[in-house]
Short mmCIF file of C-alpha atoms in Angstrom, two decimals:
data_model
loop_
_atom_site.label_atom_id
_atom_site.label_comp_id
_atom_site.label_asym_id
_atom_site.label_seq_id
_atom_site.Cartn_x
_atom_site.Cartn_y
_atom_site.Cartn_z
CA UNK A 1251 26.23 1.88 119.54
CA UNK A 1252 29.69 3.48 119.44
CA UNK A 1253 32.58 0.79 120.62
CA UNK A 1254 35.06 1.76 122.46
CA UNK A 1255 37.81 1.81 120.17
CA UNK A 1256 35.12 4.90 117.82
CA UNK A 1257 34.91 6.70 121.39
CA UNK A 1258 38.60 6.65 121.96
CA UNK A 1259 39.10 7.69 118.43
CA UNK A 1260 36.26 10.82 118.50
CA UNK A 1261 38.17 12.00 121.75
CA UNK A 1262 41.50 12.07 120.24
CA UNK A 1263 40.18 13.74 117.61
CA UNK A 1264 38.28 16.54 119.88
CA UNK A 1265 41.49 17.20 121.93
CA UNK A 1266 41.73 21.38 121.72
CA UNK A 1267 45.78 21.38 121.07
CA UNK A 1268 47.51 19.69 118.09
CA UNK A 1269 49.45 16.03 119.11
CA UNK A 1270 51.89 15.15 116.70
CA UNK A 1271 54.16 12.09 116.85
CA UNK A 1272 57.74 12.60 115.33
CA UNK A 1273 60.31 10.10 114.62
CA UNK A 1274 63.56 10.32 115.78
CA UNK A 1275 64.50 11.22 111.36
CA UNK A 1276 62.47 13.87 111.97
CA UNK A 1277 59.20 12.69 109.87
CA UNK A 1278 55.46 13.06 110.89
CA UNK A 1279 54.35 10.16 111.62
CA UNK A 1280 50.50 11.04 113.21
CA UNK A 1281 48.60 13.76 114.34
CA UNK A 1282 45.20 14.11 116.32
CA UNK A 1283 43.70 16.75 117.61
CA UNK A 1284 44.10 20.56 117.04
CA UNK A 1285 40.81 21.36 115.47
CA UNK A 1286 40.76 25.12 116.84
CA UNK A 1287 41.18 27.38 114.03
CA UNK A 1288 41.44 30.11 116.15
CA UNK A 1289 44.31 29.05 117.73
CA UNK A 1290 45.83 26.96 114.86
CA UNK A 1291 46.33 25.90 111.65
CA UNK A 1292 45.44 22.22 109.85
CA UNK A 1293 48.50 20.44 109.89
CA UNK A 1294 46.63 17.32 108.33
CA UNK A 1295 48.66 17.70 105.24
CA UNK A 1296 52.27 16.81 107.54
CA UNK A 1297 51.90 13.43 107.64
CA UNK A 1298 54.15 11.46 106.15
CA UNK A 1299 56.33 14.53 105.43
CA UNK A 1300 60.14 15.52 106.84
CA UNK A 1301 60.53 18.85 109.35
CA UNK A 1302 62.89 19.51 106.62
CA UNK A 1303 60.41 19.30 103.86
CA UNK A 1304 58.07 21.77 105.19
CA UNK A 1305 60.47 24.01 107.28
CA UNK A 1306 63.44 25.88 107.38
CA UNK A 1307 66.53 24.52 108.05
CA UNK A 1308 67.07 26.41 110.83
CA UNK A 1309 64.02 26.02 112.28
CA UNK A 1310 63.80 21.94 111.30
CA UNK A 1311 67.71 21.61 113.13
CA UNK A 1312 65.49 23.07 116.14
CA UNK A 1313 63.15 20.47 116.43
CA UNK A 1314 65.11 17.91 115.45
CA UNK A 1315 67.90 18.61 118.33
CA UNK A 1316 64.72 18.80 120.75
CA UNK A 1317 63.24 15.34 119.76
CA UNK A 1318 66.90 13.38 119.88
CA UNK A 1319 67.56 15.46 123.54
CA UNK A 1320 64.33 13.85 124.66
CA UNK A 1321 64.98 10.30 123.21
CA UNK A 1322 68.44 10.35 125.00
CA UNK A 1323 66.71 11.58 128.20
CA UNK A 1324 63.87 9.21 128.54
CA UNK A 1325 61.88 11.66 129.91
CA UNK A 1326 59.34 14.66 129.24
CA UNK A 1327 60.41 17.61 128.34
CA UNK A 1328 59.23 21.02 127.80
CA UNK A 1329 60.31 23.81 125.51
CA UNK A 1330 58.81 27.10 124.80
CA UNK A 1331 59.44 28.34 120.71
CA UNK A 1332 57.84 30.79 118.14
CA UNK A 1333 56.57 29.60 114.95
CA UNK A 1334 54.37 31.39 112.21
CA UNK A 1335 52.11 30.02 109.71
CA UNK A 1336 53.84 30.90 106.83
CA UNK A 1337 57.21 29.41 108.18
CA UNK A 1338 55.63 26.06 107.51
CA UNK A 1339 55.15 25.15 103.64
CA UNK A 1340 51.66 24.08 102.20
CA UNK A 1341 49.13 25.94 105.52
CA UNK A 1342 46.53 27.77 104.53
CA UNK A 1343 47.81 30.86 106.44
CA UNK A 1344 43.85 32.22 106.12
CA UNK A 1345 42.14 29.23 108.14
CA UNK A 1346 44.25 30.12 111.23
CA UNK A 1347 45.98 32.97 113.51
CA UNK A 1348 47.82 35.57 111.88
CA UNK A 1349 51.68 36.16 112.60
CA UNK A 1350 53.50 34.37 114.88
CA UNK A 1351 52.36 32.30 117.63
CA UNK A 1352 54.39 31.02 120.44
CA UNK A 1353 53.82 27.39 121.72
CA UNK A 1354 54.32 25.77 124.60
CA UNK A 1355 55.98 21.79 123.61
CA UNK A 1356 55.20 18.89 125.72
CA UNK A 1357 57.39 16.27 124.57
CA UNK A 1358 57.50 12.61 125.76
CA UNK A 1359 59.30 9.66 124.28
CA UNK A 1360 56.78 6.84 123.52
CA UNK A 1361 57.57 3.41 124.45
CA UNK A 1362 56.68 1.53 121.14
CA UNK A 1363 58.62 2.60 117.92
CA UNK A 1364 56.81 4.14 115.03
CA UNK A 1365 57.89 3.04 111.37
CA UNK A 1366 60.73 1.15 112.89
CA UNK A 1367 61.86 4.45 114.80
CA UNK A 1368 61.91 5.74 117.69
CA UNK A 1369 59.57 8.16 118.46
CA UNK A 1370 57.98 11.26 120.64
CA UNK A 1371 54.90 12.86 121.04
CA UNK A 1372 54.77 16.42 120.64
CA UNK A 1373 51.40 18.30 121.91
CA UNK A 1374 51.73 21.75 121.09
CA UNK A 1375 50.14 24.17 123.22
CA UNK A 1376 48.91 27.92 122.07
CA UNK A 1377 50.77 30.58 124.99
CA UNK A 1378 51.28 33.18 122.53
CA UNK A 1379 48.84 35.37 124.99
CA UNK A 1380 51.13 34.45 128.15
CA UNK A 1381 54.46 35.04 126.14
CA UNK A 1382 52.49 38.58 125.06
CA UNK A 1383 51.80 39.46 128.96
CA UNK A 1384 55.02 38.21 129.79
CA UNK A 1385 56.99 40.05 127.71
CA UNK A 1386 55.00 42.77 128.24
CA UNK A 1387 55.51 42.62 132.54
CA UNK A 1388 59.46 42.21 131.25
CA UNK A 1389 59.47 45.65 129.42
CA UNK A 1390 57.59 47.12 132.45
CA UNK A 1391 60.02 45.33 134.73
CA UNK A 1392 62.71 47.20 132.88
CA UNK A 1393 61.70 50.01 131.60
CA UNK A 1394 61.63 53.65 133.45
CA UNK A 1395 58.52 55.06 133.73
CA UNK A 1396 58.89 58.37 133.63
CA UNK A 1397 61.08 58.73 130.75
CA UNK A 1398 60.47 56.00 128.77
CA UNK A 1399 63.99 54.26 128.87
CA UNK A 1400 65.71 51.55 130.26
CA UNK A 1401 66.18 51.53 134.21
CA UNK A 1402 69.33 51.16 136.31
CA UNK A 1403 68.22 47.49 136.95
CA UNK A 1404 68.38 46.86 132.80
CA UNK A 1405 71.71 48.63 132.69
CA UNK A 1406 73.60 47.00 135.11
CA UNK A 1407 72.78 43.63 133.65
CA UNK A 1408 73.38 44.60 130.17
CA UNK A 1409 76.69 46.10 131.36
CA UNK A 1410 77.24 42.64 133.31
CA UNK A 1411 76.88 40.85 130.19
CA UNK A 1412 78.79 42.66 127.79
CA UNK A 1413 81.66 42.79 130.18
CA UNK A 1414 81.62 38.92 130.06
CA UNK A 1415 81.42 38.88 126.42
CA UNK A 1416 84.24 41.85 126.05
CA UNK A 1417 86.35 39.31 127.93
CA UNK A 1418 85.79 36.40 125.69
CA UNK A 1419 85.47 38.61 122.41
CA UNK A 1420 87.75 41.59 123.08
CA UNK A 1421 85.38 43.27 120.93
CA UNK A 1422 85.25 47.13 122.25
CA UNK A 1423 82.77 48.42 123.98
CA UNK A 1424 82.12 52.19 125.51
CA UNK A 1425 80.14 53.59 128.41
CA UNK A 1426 78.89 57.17 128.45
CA UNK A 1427 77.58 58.61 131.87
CA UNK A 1428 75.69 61.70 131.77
CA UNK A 1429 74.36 64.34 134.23
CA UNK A 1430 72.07 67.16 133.32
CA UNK A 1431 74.05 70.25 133.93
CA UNK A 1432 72.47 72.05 136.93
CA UNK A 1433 69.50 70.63 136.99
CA UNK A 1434 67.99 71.41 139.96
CA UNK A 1435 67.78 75.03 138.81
CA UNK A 1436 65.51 73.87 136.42
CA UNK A 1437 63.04 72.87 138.97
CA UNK A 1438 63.32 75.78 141.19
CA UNK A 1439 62.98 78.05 137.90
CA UNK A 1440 59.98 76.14 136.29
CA UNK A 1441 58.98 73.04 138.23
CA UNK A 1442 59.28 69.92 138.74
CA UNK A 1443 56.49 69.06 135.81
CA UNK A 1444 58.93 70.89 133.94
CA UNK A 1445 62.19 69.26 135.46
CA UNK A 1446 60.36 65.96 133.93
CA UNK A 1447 59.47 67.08 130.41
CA UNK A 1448 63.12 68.39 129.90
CA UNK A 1449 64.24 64.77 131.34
CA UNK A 1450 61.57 62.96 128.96
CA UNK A 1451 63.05 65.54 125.43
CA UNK A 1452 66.40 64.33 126.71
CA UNK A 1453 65.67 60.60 126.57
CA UNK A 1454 63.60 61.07 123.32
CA UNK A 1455 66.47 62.93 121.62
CA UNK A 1456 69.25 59.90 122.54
CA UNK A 1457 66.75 57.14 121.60
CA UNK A 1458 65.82 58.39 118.72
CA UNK A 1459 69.22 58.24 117.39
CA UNK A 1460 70.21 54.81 119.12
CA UNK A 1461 71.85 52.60 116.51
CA UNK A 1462 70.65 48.57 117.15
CA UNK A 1463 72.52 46.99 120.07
CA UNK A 1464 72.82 50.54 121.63
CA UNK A 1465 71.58 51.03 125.07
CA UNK A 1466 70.12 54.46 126.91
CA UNK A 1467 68.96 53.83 130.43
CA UNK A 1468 68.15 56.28 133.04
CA UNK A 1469 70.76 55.61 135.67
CA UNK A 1470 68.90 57.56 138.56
CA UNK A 1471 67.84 60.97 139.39
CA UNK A 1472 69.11 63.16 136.13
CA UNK A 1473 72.03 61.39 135.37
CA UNK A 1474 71.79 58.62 131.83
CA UNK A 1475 73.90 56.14 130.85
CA UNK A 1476 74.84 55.01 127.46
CA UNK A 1477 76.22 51.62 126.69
CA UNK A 1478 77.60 51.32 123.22
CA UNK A 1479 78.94 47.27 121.82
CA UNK A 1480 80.96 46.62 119.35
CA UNK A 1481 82.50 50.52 119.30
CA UNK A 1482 85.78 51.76 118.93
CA UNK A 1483 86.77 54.59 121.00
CA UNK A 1484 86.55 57.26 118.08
CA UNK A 1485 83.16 56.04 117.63
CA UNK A 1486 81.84 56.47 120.94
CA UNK A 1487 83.81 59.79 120.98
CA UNK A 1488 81.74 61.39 118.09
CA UNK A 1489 78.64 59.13 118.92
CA UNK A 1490 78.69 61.18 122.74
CA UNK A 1491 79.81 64.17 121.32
CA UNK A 1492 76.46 64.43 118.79
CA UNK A 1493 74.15 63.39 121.33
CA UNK A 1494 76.06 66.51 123.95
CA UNK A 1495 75.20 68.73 121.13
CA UNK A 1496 71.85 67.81 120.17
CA UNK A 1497 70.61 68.19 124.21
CA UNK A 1498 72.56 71.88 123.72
CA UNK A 1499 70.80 72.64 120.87
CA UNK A 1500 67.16 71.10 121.99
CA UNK A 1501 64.11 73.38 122.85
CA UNK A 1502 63.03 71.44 125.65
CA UNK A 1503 60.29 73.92 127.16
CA UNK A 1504 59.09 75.88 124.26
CA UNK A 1505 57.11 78.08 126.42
CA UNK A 1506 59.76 79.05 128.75
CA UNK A 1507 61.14 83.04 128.33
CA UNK A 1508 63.42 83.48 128.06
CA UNK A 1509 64.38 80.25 126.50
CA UNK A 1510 65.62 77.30 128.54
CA UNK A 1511 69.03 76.30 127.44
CA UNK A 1512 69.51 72.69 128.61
CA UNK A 1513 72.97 71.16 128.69
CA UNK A 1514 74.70 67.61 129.93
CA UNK A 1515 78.52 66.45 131.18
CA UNK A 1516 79.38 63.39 130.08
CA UNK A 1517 82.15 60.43 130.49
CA UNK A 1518 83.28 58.03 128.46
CA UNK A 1519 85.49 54.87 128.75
CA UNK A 1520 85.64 51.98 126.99
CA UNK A 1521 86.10 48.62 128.88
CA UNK A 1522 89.29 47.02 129.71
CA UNK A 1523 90.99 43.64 130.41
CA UNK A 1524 91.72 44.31 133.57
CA UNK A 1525 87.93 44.91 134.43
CA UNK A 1526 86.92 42.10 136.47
CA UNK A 1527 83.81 43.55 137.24
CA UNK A 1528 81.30 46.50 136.64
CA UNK A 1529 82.10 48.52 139.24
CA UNK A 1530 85.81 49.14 138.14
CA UNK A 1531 84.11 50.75 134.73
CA UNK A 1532 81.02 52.97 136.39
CA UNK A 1533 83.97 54.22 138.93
CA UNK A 1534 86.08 55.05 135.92
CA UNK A 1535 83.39 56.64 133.70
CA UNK A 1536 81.91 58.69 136.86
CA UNK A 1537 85.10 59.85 137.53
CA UNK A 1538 85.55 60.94 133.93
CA UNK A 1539 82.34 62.65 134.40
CA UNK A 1540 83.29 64.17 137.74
CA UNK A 1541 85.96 65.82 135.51
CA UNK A 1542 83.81 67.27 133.21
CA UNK A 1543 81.33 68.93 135.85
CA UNK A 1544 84.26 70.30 137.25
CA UNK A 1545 85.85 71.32 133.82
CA UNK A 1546 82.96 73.89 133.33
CA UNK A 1547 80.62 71.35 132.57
CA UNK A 1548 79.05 70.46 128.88
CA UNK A 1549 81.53 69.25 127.96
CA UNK A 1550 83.09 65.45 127.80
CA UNK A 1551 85.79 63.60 128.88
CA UNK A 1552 87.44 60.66 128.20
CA UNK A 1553 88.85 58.08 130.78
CA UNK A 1554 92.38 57.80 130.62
#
């Protein structure tokens, strides 16, 4: 008959997430559980090893930092982090999930020290399907369903946040408002099925160019914004300019005879120190862009 100590020991061993106990140097000291290979990999062969043996730096720092927060707290904590197979030297990246998973950490100082250390335990939690959905209700959250691009929601807290790092930084930044040039006679020519195709081509056209950190968002109705980091104001200039004379040059309704020719008004300004807020830039771009509707339109101006 089993004794109680073989019981305790066969349920440890059963538990469905991975338990590891780390010492405060950052060594394995135990680990129990985990036995889902569906879910994750055998870390058997950690024992005994550093964070910094089998990780990278970066990555060891990470969890380092998390288990000397939590011995200086006293207390459980709970992070969330990403972590692949192959970011951890020596798994057998075939007898577990593929690419990376995100994890859900449980960490709680123990009482007793391990190896003459202090020490935490660290169970490790598969939520790589919640982060998914998450992530995924995020995008949604932001996103504009109709044309595929950010909403006004996403832009105004981008533009909130680059304004606060522009003020730290002073590292230029431009906006670019846009307004499809008469666009309401689009829909009264060829529909409003139509009016949203040419609105979709136009969003297509500027993200396909976007360079990384670039932002196009549909700011409501036919009108786009543009939020460009890390840009001088030539930049913007010819970045605006390109994207005013691909939409001129785009065959939006292929069908349509004769052929529709779609065109946009744009303004630009870049941010300034004296912008304590977001409203002070989206009242200086729109009235840039009131100046170029009322400069003949497709066309763009500049803010002074």
């Amino acid at each position: 008959m089993n004794s109680h100590l073989d019981i305790l020991l066969d349920m440890l061993s059963a538990l469905p997430d991975p338990v590891f106990v780390l010492t405060e140097s950052g060594r394995y000291a135990a680990l129990i559980g985990g036995q889902d290979r569906q879910h994750y990999h055998d870390g058997a062969h950690l024992v005994d090893f550093s964070l910094y043996d089998v990780l990278p730096k970066a990555k060891a720092d990470w969890f380092l930092e998390q288990i000397n927060i939590t011995l200086a707290l006293n207390q459980l904590r709970i992070v969330e982090y990403g972590l692949a197979g192959a970011d951890v030297d020596g798994l057998d990246s075939q007898q577990g999930p593929a690419g990376e998973i995100w994890f859900e950490g449980r960490i709680q100082p123990l009482a007793t020290p391990v190896n003459n250390e202090r020490a935490v335990v660290w169970v490790a939690c598969n939520i790589t399907r919640r982060h998914q959905l998450e992530a995924q209700l995020q995008l949604l959250s932001e996103t504009d369903e109709l044309t595929g691009a950010y909403n006004r929601r996403r832009l105004l807290d981008s533009l909130k946040l680059s304004l606060a790092q522009f003020r730290e930084q002073q590292t230029p930044t431009a906006l670019v408002l846009m307004d499809v040039d008469h666009f309401k006679s689009i829909n009264d020519r060829f529909g409003h099925i139509a009016g949203d195709e040419v609105l979709r081509g136009i969003a297509h056209h500027a993200m396909a160019h976007l360079r990384e950190g670039d932002l196009f968002a549909r700011f409501g109705g036919e009108e786009f914004a543009l939020l460009l980091p890390n840009t001088t104001l030539d930049t913007a200039t010819a970045i605006a300019e390109r994207l005013r004379q691909t939409i001129a040059f785009g065959n939006f309704l292929p069908d349509s005879h004769p052929p529709l020719i779609v065109t946009a008004s744009m303004g630009l300004s870049l941010m300034q120190m004296h912008d304590h807020a977001i409203e002070t830039i989206l009242r200086r771009v729109d009235d840039a862009l009131y100046q170029a509707k009322h400069s003949g339109r497709n066309c763009l101006v500049v803010a002074a």
